[in-house]
Short mmCIF file of C-alpha atoms in Angstrom, two decimals:
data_model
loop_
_atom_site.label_atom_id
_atom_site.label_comp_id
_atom_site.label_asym_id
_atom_site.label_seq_id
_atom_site.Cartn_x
_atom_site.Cartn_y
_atom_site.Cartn_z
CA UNK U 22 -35.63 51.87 -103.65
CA UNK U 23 -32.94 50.64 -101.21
CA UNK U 24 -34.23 48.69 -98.10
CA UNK U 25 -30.99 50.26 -96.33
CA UNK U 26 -32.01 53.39 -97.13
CA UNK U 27 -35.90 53.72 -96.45
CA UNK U 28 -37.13 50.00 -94.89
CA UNK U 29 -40.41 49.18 -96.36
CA UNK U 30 -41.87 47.93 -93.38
CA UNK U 31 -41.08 48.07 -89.56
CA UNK U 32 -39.65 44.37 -89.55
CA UNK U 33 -36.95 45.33 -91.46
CA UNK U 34 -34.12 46.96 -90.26
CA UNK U 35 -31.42 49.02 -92.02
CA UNK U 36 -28.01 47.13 -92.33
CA UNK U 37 -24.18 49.19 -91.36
CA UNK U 38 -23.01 50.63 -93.79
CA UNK U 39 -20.59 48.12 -94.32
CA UNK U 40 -22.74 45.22 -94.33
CA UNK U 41 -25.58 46.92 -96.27
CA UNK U 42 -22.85 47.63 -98.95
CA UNK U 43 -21.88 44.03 -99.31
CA UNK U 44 -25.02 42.48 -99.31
CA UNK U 45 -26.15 45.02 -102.24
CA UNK U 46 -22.87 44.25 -103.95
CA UNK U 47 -24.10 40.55 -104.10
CA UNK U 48 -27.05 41.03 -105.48
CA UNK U 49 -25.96 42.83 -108.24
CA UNK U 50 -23.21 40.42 -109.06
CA UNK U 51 -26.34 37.68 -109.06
CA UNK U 52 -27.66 39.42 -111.46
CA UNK U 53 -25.35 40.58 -113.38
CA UNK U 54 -24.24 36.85 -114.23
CA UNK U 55 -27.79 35.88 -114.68
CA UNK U 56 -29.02 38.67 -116.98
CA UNK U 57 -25.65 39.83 -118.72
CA UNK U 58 -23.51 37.21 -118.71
CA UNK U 59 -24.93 33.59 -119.01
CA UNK U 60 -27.48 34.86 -122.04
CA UNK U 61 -24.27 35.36 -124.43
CA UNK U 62 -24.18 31.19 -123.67
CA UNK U 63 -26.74 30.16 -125.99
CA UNK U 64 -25.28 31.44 -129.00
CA UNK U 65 -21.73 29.43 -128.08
CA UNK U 66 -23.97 26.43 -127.53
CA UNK U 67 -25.73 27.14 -130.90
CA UNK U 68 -22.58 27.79 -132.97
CA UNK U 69 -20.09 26.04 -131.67
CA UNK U 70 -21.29 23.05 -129.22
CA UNK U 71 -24.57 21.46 -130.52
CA UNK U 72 -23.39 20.81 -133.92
CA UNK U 73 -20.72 18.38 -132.49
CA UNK U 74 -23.28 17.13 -130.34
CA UNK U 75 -26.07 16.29 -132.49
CA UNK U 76 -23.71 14.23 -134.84
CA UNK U 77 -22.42 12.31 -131.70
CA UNK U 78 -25.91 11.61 -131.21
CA UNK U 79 -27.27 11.41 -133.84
CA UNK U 80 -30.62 13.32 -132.66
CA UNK U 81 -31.25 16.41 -130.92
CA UNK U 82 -30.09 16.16 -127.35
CA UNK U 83 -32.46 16.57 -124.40
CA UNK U 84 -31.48 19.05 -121.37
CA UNK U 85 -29.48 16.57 -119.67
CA UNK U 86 -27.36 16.17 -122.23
CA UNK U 87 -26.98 20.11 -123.50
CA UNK U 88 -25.61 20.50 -119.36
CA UNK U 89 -23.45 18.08 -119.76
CA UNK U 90 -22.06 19.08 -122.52
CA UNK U 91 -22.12 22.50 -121.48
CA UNK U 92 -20.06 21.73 -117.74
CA UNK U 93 -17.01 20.25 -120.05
CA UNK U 94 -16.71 24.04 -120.97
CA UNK U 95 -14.56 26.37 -119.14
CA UNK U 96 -16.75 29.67 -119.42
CA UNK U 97 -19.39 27.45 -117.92
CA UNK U 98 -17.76 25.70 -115.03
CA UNK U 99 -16.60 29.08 -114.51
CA UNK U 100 -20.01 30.64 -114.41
CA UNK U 101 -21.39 28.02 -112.08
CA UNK U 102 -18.71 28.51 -109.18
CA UNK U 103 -19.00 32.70 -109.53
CA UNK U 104 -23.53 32.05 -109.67
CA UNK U 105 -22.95 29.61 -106.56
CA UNK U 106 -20.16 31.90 -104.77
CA UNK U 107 -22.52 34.77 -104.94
CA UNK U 108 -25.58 33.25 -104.01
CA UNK U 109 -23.53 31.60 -101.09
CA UNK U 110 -22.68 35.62 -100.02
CA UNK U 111 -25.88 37.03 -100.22
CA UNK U 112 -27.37 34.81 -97.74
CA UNK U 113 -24.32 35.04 -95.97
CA UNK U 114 -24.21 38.38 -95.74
CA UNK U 115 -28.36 39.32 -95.01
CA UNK U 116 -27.78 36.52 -92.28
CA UNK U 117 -25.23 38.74 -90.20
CA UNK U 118 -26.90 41.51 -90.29
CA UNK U 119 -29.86 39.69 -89.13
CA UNK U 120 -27.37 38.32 -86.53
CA UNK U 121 -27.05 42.02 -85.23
CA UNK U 122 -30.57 42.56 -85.04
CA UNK U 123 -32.22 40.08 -83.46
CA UNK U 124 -32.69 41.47 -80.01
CA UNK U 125 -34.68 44.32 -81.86
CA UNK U 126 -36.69 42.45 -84.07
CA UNK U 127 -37.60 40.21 -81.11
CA UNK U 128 -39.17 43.40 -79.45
CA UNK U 129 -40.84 44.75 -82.58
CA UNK U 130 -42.37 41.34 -83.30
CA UNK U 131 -43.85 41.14 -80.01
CA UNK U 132 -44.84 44.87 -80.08
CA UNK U 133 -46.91 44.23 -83.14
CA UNK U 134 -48.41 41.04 -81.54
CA UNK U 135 -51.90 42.16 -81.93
CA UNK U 136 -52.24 42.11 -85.13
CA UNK U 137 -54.18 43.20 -87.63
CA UNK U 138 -54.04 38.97 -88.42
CA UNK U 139 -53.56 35.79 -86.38
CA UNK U 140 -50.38 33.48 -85.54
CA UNK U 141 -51.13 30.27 -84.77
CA UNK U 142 -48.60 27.72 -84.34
CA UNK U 143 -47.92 23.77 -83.83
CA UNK U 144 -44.95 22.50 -82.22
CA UNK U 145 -46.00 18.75 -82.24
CA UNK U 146 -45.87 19.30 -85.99
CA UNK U 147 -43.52 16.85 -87.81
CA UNK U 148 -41.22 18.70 -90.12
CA UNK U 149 -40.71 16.66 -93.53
CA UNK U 150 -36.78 15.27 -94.41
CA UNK U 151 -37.01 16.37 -97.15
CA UNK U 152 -37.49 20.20 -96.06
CA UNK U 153 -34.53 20.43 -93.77
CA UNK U 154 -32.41 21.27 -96.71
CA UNK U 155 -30.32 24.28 -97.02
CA UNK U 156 -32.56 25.25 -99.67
CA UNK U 157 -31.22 28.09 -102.09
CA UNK U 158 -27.94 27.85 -100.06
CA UNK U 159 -29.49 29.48 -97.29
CA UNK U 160 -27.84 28.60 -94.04
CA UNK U 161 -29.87 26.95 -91.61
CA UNK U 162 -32.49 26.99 -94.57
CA UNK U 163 -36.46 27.77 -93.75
CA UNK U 164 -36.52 25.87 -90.38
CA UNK U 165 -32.99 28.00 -89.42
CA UNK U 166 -32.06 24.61 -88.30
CA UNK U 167 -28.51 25.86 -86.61
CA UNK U 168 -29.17 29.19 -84.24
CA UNK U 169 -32.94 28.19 -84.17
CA UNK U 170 -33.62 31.80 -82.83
CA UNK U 171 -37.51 32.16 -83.52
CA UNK U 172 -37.99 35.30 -86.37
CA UNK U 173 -34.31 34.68 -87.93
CA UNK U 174 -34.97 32.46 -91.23
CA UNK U 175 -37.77 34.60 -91.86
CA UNK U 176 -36.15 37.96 -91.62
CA UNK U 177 -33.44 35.90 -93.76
CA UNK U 178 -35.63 35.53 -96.54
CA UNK U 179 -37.51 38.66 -96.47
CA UNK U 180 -34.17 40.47 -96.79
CA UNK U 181 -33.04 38.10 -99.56
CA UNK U 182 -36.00 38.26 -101.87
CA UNK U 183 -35.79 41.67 -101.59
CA UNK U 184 -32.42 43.22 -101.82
CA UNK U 185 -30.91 39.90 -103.89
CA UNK U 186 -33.66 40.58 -106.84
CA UNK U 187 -32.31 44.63 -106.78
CA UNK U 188 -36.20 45.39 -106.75
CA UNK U 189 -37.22 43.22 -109.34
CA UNK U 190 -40.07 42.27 -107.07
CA UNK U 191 -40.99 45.67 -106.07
CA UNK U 192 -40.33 47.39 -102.82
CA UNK U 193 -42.21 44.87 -100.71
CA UNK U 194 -40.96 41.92 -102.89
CA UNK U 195 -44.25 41.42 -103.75
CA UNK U 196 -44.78 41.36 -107.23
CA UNK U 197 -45.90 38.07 -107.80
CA UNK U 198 -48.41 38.26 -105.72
CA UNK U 199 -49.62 41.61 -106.94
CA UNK U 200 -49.62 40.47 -110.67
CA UNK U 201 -51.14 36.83 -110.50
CA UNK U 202 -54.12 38.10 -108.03
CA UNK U 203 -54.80 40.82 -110.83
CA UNK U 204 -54.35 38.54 -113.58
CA UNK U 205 -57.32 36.07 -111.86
CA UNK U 206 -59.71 38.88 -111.04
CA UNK U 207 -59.28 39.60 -114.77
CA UNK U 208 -59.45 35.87 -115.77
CA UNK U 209 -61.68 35.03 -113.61
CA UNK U 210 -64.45 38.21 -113.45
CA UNK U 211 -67.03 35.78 -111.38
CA UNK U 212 -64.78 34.87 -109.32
CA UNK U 213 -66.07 36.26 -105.05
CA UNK U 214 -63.63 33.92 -102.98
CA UNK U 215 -64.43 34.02 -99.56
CA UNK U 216 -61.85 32.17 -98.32
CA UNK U 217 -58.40 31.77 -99.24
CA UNK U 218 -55.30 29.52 -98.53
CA UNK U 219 -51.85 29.62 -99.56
CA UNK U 220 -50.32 26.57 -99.12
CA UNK U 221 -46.06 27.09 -98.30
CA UNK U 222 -46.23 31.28 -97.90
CA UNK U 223 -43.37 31.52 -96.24
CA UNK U 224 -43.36 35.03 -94.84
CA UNK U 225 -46.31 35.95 -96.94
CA UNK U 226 -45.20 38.02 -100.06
CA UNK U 227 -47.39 36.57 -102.19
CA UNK U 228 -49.83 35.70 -99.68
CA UNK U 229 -50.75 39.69 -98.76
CA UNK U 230 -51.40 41.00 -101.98
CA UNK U 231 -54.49 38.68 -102.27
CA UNK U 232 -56.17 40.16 -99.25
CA UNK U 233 -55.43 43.53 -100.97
CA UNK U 234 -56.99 42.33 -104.05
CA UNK U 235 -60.16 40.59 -102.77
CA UNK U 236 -60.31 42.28 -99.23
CA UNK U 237 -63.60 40.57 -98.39
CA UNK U 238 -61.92 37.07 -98.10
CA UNK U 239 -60.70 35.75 -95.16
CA UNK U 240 -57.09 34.92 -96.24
CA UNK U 241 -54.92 31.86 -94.86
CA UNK U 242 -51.09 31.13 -95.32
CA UNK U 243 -49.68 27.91 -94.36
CA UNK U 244 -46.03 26.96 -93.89
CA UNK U 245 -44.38 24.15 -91.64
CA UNK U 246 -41.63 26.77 -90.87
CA UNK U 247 -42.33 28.06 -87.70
CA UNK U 248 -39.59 30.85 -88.13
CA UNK U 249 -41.25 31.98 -91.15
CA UNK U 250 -44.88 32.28 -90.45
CA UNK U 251 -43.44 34.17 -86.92
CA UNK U 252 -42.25 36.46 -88.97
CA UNK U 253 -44.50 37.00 -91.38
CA UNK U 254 -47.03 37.22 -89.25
CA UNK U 255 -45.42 40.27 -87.33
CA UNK U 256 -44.55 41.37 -91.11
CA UNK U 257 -48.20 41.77 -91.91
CA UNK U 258 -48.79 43.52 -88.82
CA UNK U 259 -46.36 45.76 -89.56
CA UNK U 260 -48.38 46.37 -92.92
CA UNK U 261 -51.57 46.29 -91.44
CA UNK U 262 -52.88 43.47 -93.66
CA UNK U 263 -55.23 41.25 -91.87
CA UNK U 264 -54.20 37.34 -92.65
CA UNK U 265 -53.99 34.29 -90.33
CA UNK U 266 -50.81 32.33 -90.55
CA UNK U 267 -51.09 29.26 -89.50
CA UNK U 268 -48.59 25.70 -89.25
CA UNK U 269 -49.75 23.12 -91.05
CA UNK U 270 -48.45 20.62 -94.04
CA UNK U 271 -49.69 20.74 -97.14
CA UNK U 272 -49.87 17.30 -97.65
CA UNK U 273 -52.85 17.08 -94.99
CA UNK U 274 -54.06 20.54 -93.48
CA UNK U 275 -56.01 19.08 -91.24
CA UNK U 276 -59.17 22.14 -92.48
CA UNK U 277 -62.77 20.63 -93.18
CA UNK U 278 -63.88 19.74 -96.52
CA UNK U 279 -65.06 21.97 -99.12
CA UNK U 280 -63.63 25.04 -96.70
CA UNK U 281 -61.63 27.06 -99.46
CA UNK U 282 -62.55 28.89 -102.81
CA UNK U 283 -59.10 29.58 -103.60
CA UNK U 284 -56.42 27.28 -103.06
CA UNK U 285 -52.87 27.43 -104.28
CA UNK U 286 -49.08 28.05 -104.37
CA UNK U 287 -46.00 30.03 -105.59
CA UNK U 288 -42.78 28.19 -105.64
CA UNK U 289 -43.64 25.12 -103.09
CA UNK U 290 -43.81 22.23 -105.94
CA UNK U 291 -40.31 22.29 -106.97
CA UNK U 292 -38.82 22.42 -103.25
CA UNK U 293 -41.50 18.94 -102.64
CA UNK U 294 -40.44 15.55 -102.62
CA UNK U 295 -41.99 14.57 -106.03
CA UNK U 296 -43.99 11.41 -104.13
CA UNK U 297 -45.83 14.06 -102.30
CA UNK U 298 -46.54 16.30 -104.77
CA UNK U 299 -49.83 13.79 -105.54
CA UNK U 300 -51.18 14.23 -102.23
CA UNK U 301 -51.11 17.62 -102.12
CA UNK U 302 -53.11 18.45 -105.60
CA UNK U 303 -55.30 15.68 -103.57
CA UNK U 304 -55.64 18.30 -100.22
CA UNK U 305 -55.99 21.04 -102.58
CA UNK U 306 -59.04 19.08 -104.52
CA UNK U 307 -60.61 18.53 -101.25
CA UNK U 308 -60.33 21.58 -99.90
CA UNK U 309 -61.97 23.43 -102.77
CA UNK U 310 -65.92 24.18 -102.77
CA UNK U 311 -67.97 23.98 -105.97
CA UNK U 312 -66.93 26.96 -108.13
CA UNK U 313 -63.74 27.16 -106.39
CA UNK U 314 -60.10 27.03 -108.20
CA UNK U 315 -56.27 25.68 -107.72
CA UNK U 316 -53.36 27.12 -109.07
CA UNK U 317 -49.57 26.33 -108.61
CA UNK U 318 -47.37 29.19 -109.56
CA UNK U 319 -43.55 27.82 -110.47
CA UNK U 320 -41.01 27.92 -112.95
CA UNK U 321 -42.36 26.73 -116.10
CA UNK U 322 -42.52 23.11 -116.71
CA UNK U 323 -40.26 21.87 -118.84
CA UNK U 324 -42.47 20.77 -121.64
CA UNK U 325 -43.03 24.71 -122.21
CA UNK U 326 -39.47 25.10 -122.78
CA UNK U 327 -36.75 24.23 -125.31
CA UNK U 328 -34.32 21.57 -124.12
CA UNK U 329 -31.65 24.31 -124.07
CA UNK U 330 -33.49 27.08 -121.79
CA UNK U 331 -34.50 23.85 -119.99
CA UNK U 332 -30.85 22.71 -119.43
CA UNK U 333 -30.39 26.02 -117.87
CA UNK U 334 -32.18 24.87 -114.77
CA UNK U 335 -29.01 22.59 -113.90
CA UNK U 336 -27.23 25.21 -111.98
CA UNK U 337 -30.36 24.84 -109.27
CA UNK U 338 -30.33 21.20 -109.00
CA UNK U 339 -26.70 20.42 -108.75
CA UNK U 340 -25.52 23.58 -106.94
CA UNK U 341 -28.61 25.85 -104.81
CA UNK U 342 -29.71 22.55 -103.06
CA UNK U 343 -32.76 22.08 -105.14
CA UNK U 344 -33.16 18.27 -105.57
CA UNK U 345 -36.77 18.02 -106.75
CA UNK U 346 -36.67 20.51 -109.12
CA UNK U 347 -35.95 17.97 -111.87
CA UNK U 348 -38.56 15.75 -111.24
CA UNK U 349 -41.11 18.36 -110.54
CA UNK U 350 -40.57 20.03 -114.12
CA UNK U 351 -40.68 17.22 -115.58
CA UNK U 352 -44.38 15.97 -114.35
CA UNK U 353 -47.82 15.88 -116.41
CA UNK U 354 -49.49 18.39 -114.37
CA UNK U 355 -52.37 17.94 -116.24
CA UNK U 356 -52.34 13.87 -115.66
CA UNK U 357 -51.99 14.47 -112.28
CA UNK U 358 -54.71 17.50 -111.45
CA UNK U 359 -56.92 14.51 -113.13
CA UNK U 360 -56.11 12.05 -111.03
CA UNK U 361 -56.72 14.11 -107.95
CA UNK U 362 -60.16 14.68 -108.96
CA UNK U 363 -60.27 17.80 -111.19
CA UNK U 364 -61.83 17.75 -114.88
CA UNK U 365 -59.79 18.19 -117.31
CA UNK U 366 -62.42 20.53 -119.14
CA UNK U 367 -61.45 23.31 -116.27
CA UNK U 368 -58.13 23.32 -116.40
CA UNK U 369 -55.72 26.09 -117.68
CA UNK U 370 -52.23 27.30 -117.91
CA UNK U 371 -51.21 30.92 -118.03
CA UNK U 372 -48.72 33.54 -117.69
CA UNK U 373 -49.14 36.49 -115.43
CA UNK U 374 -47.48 40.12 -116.53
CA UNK U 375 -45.33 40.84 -114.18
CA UNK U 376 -47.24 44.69 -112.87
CA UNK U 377 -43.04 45.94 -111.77
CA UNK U 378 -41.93 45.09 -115.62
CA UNK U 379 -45.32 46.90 -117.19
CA UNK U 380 -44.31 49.42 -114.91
CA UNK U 381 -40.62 50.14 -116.75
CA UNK U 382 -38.29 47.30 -114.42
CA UNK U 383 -36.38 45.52 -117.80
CA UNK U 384 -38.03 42.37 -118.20
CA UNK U 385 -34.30 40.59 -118.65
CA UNK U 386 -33.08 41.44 -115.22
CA UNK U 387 -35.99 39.39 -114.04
CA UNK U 388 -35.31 35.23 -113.65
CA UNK U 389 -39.15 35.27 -114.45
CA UNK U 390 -38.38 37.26 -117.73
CA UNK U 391 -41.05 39.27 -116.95
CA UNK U 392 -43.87 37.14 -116.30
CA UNK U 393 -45.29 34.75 -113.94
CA UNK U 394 -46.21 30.95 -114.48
CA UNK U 395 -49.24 29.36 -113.32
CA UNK U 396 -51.00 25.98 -113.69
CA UNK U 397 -54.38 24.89 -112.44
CA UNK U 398 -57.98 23.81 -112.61
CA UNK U 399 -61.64 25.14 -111.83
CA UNK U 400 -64.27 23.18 -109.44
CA UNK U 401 -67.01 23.62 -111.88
CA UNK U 402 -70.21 25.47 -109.91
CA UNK U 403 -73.86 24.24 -109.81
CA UNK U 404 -74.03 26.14 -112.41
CA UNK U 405 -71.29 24.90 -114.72
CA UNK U 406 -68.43 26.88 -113.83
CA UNK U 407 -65.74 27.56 -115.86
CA UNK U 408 -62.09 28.71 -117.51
#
């Protein structure tokens, strides 16, 4: 599918010609370097780089050391300026055509103000430090902190997720979503939620597909990004997909007690300040009714990994403006899920097929290889409850 060609949704508007060619070109040079060329890495690492640095050592190095050892090299030094260049263009690129349309998303937004799905919004909100960041080397980054135009960072992303991952995500960049809500209704065959939140949805692609999946929940998205929930919420509109978006922090919501069944995320954790990552598994435990379960869907944590495919995550800390990501890997979920109140008993990790690759997408052009990581835990019911 190409966005350019046939937009999947009324909030997104073909790019020129021009324009819509570079920003395609982009994305396929991102992945082109991820799935083609940085692979063929681990073998020089293997053969030709780890033997020296083992003896130095005198033990197996951790992933600090293997990028370290891996930036003295040429091919890799090279890799990270073309993998930070690109990224750099995409954005770039999807942000002036966005630029262009502004005046006409601004009238399409407020022609699908009615909904389906509710907008409500906070400007006495404090936005965290920590999340005015030019995250992924977006400009302006989720709070579009230089034109501060009101639907811009959002149609940003949107356009970025989509045509940047060259429909690994699906034509509504959605696949996460799609696959992890599937994967609990399978897990989890009990499981009625009648209420769920997303905590961080951004613009909502993996918020929607659980109100497709369990359509008799009410179904929340939260974001401090006032840009992003704007648009999203005009987004689901647009899709006819009845959610409330609404600004709030994660660290305190601000929502009663016991409110939620489901309660969880998809790429927030790693973007967090790791002393507030505590608090929210806290909000999260006290949002949660008996029966009712959390899950946090990231990047794998490190201790899943080899120190290697670990060390591979140093390109996002020292060069896409991801400073938590580090730390965040690197935490004892588990440890910490206890100490915000959940039993260990009822807690679980998983991977979620990917439904695009078990559809024929090739699993390697994928940064999720094809699958989707979650960790969490289970409220146990009057009744027990349950993994």
């Amino acid at each position: 599918m190409n966005p350019n060609a046939d937009p999947p949704h009324q909030m997104m508007l073909p790019g020129g010609l021009d324009d819509a060619a570079r920003e395609a070109f982009w994305g396929e040079v991102q992945t082109y370097l991820e799935a083609e060329v940085r692979p063929g890495f681990r073998r020089v690492y293997e053969e030709r780089i780890a033997p020296g640095l083992i003896a130095r050592l005198g033990r197996e190095p951790d992933r600090h050391e293997i990028a370290e050892a891996m930036l003295e090299e040429d091919f890799n030094r090279s890799w990270y300026v073309a993998r930070t260049e690109a990224q750099r263009q995409s954005f770039e690129t999807s942000r002036a055509i966005v630029d262009g349309q502004l005046d006409e998303l601004g009238a399409r937004a407020k022609a699908l103000g009615n909904g389906p799905g509710r907008l409500e919004l906070d400007q006495s909100l404090p936005i965290p430090e920590y999340l005015r960041e030019n995250v992924h080397n977006m400009s302006g980054g989720y709070q579009d902190s230089q034109a501060e135009h009101p639907l811009a960072a959002g149609a940003v992303f949107d356009r970025a997720l989509l045509i940047h991952r060259v429909n690994a995500l699906g034509p509504l960049a959605d696949d996460v979503g799609q696959s992890i809500a599937r994967y609990l209704k399978q897990r989890f065959p009990d499981f009625a939620p009648r209420r769920i939140l997303e905590m961080g949805c951004t613009v909502g692609h993996t918020l929607l597909p659980f109100k497709q999946v369990y359509p008799d929940a009410e179904v929340v998205g939260i974001d401090v990004s006032a840009p992003c929930l704007r648009y999203g919420f005009a987004r689901s509109a647009a899709l006819g997909v009845d959610v409330l978006f609404s600004q709030r922090n994660a660290e305190a919501t601000g929502f009663p007690d016991a409110s939620f069944d489901l309660v969880f995320s998809r790429i927030l954790l790693h973007e967090t300040m790791d002393g507030v990552v505590p608090r929210v598994f806290a909000e999260c435990r006290r949002l949660l009714r008996p029966g009712g379960i959390m899950f946090h869907s990231d990047a794998p944590q490190f201790d899943q990994l080899d120190a290697y495919t670990a060390s591979l995550r140093d390109w996002d800390i020292r060069c896409n403006a991801e400073p938590y990501m580090d730390a965040y890997y690197a935490m004892p979920l588990e440890r910490m899920f206890a100490s915000a109140g959940f039993d260990p008993a009822l807690m679980f990790r998983a991977f979620a097929p990917s439904l695009v690759v078990a559809g024929g997408y090739d699993a390697k052009e994928t940064r999720s290889g094809g699958r989707y990581f979650l960790a969490g835990a289970r409220v146990a019911s009057p009744v027990g409850g349950g993994t």
